[in-house]
Short mmCIF file of C-alpha atoms in Angstrom, two decimals:
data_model
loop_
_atom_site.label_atom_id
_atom_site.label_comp_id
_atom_site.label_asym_id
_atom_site.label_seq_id
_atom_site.Cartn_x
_atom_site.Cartn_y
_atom_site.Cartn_z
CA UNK A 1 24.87 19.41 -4.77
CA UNK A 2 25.31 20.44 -0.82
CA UNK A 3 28.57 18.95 0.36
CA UNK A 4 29.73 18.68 4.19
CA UNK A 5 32.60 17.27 5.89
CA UNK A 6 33.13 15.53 8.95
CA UNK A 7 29.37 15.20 8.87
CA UNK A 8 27.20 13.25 11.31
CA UNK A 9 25.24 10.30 9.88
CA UNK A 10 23.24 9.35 13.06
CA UNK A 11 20.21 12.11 12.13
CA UNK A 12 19.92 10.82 9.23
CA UNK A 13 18.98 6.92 10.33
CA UNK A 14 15.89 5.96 12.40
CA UNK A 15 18.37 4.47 14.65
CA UNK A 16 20.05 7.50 15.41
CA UNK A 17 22.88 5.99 15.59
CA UNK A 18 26.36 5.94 14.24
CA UNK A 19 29.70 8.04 13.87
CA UNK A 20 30.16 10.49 11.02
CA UNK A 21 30.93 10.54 7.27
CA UNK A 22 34.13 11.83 6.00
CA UNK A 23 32.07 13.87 3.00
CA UNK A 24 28.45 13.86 3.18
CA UNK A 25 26.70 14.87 -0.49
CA UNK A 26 23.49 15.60 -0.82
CA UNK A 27 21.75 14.54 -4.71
CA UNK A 28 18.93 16.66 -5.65
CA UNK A 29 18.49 15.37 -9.07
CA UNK A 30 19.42 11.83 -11.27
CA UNK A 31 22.43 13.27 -12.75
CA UNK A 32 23.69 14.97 -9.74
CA UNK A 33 23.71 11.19 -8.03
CA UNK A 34 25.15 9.71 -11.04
CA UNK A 35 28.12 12.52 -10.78
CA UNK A 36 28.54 11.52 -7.20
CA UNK A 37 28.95 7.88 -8.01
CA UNK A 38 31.37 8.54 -10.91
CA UNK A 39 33.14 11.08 -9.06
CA UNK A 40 33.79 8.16 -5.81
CA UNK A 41 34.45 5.09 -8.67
CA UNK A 42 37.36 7.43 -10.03
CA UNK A 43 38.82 8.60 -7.51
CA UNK A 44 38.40 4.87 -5.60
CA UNK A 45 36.86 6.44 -2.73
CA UNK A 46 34.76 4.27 -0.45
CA UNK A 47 30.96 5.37 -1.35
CA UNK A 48 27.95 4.73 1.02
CA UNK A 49 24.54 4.99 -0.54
CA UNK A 50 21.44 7.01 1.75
CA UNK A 51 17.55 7.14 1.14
CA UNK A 52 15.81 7.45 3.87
CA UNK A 53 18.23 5.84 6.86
CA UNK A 54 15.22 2.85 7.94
CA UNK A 55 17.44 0.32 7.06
CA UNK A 56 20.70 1.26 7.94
CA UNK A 57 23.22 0.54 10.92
CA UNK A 58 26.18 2.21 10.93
CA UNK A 59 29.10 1.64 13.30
CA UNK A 60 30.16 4.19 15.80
CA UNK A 61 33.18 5.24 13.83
CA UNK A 62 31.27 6.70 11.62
CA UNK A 63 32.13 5.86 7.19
CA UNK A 64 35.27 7.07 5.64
CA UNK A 65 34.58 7.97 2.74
CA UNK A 66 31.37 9.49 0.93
CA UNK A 67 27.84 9.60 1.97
CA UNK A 68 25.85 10.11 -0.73
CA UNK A 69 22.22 11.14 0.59
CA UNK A 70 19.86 10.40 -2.77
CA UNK A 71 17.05 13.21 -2.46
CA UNK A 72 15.39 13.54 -5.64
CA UNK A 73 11.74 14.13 -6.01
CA UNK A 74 9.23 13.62 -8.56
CA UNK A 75 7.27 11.53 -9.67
CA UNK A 76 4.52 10.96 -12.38
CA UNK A 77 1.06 8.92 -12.45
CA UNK A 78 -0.43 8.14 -15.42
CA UNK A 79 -3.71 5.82 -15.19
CA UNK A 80 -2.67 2.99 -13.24
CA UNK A 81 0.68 3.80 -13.62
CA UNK A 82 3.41 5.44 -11.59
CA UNK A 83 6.71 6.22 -11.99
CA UNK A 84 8.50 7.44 -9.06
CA UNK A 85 12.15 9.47 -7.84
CA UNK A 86 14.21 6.86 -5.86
CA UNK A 87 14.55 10.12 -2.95
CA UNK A 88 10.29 10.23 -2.71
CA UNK A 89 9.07 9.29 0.16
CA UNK A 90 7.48 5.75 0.79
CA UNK A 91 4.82 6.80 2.76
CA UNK A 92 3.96 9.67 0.87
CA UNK A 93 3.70 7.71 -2.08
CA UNK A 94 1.24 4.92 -0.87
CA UNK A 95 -0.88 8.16 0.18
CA UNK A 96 -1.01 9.27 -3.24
CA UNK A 97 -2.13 6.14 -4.66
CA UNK A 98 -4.43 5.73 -2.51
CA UNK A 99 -5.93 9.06 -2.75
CA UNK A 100 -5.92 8.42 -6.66
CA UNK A 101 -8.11 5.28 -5.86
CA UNK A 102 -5.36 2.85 -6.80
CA UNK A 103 -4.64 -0.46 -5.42
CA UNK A 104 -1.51 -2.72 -5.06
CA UNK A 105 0.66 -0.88 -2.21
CA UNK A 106 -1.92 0.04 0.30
CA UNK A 107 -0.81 -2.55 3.31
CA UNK A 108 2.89 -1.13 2.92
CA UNK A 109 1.51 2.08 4.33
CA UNK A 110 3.66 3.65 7.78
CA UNK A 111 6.48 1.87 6.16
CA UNK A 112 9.62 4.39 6.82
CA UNK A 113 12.08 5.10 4.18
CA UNK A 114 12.35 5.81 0.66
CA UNK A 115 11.08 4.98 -2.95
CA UNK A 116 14.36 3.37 -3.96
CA UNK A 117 15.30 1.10 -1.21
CA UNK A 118 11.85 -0.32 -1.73
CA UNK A 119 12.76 -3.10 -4.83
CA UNK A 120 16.54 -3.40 -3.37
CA UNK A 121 14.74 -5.45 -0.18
CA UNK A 122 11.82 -6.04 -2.20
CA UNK A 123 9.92 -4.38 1.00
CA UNK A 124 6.77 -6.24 2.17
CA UNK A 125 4.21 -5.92 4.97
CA UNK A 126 0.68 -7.17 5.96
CA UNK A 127 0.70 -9.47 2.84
CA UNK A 128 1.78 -7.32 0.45
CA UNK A 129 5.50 -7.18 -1.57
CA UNK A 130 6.23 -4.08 -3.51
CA UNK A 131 7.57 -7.05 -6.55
CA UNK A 132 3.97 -7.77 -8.03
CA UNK A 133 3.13 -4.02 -8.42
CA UNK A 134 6.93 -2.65 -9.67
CA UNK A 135 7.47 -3.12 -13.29
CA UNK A 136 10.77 -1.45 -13.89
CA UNK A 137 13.78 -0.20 -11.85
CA UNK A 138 15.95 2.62 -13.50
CA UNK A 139 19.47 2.41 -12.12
CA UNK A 140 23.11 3.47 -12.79
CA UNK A 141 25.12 0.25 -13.21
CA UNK A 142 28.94 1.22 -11.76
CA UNK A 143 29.84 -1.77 -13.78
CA UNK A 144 29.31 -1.18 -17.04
CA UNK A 145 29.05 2.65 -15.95
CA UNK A 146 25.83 3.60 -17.55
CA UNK A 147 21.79 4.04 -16.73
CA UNK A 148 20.14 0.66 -17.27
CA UNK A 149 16.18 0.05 -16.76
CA UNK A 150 15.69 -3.43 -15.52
CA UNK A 151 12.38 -5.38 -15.71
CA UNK A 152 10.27 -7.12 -13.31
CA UNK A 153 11.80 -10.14 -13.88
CA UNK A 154 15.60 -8.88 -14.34
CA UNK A 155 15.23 -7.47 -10.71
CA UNK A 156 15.57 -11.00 -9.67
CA UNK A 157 12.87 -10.65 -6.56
CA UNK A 158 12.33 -13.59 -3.46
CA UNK A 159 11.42 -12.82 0.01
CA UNK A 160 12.85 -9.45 1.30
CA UNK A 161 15.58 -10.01 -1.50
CA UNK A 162 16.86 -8.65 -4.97
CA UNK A 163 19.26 -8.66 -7.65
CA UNK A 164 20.12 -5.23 -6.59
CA UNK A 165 20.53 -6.94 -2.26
CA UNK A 166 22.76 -9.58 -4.29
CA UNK A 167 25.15 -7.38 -5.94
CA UNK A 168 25.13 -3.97 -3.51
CA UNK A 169 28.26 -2.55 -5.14
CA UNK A 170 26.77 -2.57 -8.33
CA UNK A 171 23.87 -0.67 -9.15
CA UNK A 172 22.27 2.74 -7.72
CA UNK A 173 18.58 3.01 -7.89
CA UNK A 174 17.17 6.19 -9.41
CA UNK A 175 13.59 5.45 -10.63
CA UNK A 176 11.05 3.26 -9.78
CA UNK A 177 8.24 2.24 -12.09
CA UNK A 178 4.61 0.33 -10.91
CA UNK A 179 1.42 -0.76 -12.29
CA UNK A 180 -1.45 -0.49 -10.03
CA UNK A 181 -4.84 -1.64 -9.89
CA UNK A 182 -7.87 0.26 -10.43
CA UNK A 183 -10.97 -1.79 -8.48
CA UNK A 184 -13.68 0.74 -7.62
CA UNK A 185 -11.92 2.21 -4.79
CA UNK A 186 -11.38 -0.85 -3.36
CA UNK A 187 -8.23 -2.68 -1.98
CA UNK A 188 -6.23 -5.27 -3.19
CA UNK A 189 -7.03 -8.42 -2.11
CA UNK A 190 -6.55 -8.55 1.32
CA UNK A 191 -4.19 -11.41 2.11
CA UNK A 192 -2.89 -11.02 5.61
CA UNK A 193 -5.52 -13.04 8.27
CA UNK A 194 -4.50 -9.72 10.81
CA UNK A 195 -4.88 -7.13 8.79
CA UNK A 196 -8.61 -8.82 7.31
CA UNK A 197 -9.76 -9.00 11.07
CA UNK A 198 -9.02 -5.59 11.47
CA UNK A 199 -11.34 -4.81 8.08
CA UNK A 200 -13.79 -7.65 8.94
CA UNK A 201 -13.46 -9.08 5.58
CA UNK A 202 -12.47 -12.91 5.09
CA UNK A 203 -8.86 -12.94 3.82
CA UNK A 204 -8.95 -12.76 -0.11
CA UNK A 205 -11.41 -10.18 0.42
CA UNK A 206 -11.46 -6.43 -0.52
CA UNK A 207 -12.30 -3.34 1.07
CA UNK A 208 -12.20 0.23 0.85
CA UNK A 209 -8.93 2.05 -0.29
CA UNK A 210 -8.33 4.45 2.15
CA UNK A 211 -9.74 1.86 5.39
CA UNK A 212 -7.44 -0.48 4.19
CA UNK A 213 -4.43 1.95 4.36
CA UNK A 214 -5.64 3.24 7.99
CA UNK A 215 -5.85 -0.54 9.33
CA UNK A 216 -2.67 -1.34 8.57
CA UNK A 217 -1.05 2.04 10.02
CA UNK A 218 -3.10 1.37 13.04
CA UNK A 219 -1.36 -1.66 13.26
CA UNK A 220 1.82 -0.98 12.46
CA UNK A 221 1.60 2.05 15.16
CA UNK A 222 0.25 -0.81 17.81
CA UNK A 223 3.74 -2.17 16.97
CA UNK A 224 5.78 0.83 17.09
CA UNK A 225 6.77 0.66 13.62
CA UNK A 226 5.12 3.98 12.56
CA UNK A 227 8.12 6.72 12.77
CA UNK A 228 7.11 9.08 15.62
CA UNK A 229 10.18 11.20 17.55
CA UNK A 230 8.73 10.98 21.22
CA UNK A 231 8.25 7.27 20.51
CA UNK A 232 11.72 5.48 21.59
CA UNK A 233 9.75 2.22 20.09
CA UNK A 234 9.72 3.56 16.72
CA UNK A 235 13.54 4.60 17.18
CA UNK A 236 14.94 1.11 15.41
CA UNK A 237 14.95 -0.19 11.71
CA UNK A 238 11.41 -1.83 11.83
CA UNK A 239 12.23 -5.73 11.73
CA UNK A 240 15.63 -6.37 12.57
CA UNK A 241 15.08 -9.87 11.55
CA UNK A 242 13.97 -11.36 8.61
CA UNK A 243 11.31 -14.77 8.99
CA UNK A 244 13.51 -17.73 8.39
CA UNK A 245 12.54 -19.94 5.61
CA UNK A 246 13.39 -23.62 6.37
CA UNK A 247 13.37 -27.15 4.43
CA UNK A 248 11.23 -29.31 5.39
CA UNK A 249 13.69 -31.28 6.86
CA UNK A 250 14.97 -28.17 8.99
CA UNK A 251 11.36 -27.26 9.96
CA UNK A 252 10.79 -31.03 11.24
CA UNK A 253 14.03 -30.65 13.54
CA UNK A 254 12.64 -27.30 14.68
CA UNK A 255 9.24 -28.52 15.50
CA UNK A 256 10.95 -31.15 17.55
CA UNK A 257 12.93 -28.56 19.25
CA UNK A 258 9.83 -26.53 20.41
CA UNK A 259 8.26 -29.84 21.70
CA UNK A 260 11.21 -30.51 23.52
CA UNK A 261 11.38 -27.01 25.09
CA UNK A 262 7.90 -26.13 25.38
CA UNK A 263 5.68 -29.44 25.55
CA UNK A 264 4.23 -31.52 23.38
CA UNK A 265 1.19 -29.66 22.36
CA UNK A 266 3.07 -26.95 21.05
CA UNK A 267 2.80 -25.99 18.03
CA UNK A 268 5.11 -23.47 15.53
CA UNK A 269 4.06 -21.03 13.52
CA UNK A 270 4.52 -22.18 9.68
CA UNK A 271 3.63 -20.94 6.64
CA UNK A 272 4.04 -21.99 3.12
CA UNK A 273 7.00 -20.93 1.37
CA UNK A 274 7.10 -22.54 -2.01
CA UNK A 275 8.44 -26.05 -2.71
CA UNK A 276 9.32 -27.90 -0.13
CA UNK A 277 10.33 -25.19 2.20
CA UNK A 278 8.17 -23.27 5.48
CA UNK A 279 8.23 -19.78 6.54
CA UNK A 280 8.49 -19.41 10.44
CA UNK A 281 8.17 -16.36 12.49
CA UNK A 282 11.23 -14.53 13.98
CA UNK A 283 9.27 -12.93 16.51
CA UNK A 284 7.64 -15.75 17.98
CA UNK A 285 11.38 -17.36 18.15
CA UNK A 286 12.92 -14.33 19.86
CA UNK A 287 9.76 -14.33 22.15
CA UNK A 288 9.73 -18.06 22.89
CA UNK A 289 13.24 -17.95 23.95
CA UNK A 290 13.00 -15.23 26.13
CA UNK A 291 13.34 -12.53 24.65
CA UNK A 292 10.00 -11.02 25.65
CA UNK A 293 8.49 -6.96 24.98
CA UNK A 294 11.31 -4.40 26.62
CA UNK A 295 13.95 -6.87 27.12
CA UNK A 296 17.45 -5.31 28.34
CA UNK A 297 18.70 -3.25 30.61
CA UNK A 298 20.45 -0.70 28.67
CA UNK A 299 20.11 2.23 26.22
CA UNK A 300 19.33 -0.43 23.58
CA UNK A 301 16.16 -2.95 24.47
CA UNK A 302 13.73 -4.94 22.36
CA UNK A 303 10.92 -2.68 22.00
CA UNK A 304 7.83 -2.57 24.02
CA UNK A 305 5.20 -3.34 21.96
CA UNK A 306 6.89 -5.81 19.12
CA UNK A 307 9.88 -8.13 19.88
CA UNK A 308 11.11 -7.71 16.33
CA UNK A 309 12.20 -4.41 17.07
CA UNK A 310 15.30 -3.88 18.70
CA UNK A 311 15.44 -0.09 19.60
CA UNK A 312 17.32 2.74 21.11
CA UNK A 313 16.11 4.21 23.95
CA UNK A 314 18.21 7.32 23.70
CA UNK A 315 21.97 7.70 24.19
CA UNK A 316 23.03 4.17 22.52
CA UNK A 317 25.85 3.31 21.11
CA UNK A 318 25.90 0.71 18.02
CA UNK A 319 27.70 -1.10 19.91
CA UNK A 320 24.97 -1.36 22.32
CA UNK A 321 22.59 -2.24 19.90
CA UNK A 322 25.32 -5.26 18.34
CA UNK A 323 25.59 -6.36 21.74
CA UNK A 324 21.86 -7.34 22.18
CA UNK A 325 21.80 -8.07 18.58
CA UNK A 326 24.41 -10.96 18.81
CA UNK A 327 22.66 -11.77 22.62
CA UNK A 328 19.33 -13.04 20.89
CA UNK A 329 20.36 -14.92 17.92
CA UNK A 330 22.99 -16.73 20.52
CA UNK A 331 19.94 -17.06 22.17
CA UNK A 332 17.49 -18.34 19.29
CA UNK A 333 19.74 -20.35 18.42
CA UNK A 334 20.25 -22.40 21.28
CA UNK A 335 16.87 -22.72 22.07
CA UNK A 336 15.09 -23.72 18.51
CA UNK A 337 18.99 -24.38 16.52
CA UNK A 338 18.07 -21.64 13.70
CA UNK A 339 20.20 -18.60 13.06
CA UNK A 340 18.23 -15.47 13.02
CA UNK A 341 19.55 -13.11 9.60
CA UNK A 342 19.72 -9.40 10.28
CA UNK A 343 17.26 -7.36 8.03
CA UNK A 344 19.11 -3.76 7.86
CA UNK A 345 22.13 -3.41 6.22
CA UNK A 346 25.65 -2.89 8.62
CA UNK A 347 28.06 -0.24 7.31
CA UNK A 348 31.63 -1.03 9.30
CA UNK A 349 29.96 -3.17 11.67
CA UNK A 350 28.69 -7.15 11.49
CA UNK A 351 26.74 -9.28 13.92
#
């Protein structure tokens, strides 16, 4: 294991942002993270977990304690079945399937990160959720202080949420297990009415593997949520919200709000989200209440091309980025009366 002190975090987030680590280890292999974890429980020492740093926002004064950056590789496909290192990376594993003919993850292609914070956030995109293709998670519970392999339905997945999300203290992902479809070379079914425009199939429709995986990166990179270093756009977390999910008695006060503020012909954007509850977008919210492309006037500003994004321009602080954080769901919510929930996790910092 490669050990540093006094180690900067900030290069190792898509933020860039952030103070440094006390310790910084780096795992190259399941034990060596299992060591790592044992090694912090015993001694009592503040532990702070590191994939691929999409998700993360760490506070200016850095972690103390240890950073424990998970980079194991490997990974092993077997017919429609793969079995992959929590340190792979994402993207480079939706290529391989893909390339292998294999459907089920396509439309989470560009996604930035790793293998094993996939089923912690159950990660989805363009209609896709990586929960109906993973079959088992191998992790070390600090608990009961052994490896445990948890099924599908022991992972306890709902939107962008997991039994792993619930309980963050508890388990460390090392493996991640899937069963993938072989169609022909074709996709999944398509499910997402943007991404099937871009195919020009109906939505429920199929089409080829590798187009499939190419629309939705197109996409994504429209959006600025395809990792590129010149690209200040792509310098955030992705989403920094999560779509709220309301009762149907919340989403009948909303819609009354956006009548109220924007006319009566105005209609929300809603979307089924099981019994008696609607999925609204947090984008159109932010936009509506004027929080349009580029907003800001500092180092951190929505991005330019999606208003999900909140990005830093180079030379932020996290504080910056807090500041316009807190500024639109302040704002959100006193324009619609729903609290926006933040997507990546904090480390030392909250909203």
């Amino acid at each position: 294991m490669q050990e540093l002190h006094d180690a900067p975090l900030a290069p190792l987030t898509t933020f860039r942002l952030g103070g440094p680590a006390t310790r910084l280890v780096t795992a190259t292999t399941d034990a060596e993270v299992v060591a790592a974890v044992r090694e912090a429980d015993d001694s009592g020492t503040p532990l702070l977990l590191i994939g691929g740093g999409s998700n993360l926002v760490i506070g200016d004064k850095g972690f103390d304690g240890t950073a424990l950056r998970i980079a194991t590789r490997g990974g092993e496909l077997d017919g429609t079945r793969l079995e992959a290192a929590a340190g792979e990376v994402w993207t480079d594993t939706v290529t391989r399937t893909v390339e292998a003919g294999l459907a089920g993850i396509e439309c989470l292609a560009g996604i930035p990160g790793s293998v094993g914070a996939t089923p912690i956030q159950n990660v989805g995109a363009y209609g896709q959720e990586v929960s109906t293709t993973i079959t088992e998670v191998t992790a070390y519970d600090r608990t009961a202080r052994e490896t445990v392999t948890l099924t599908n339905a022991e992972c306890a997945f709902s939107y962008r949420h997991s039994r792993f999300k619930a309980d963050p203290d508890r388990y460390v992902v090392l493996r991640v297990r899937f069963a993938l479809e072989a169609a022909g070379g074709l996709s999944a079914p398509v499910r997402y009415a943007e991404a099937a425009r871009a195919l020009g199939v109906e939505p429920g429709g199929r089409a080829p593997l590798a187009a499939a995986r190419e629309a939705v990166l197109k996409l994504r990179a429209g959006k600025g949520m395809v990792l590129d270093p010149e690209d200040h756009d792509t310098w955030s977390a992705g989403s920094f919200f999560t779509n709220p999910i309301l009762t149907d008695a919340e989403f009948a006060a909303f819609h009354a709000r956006v009548q109220e503020r924007l006319g009566d012909g105005a209609e929300p954007p809603g979307y089924p989200a099981g019994d008696g509850h609607t999925k609204t977008s947090a984008a159109w919210l932010i936009d509506k209440a004027g929080f349009t492309k580029g907003y800001g006037s500092g180092a951190a500003r929505i991005s330019t091309k999606h208003t999900l994004a909140l990005t830093n321009r180079g030379g932020a602080s996290t504080e910056d980025l807090l500041a316009l954080a807190r500024e639109v769901v302040a704002g959100v919510r006193a324009a619609f009366g729903i609290t926006l929930v933040n997507e990546p996790v904090t480390v030392g910092v909250s909203l």
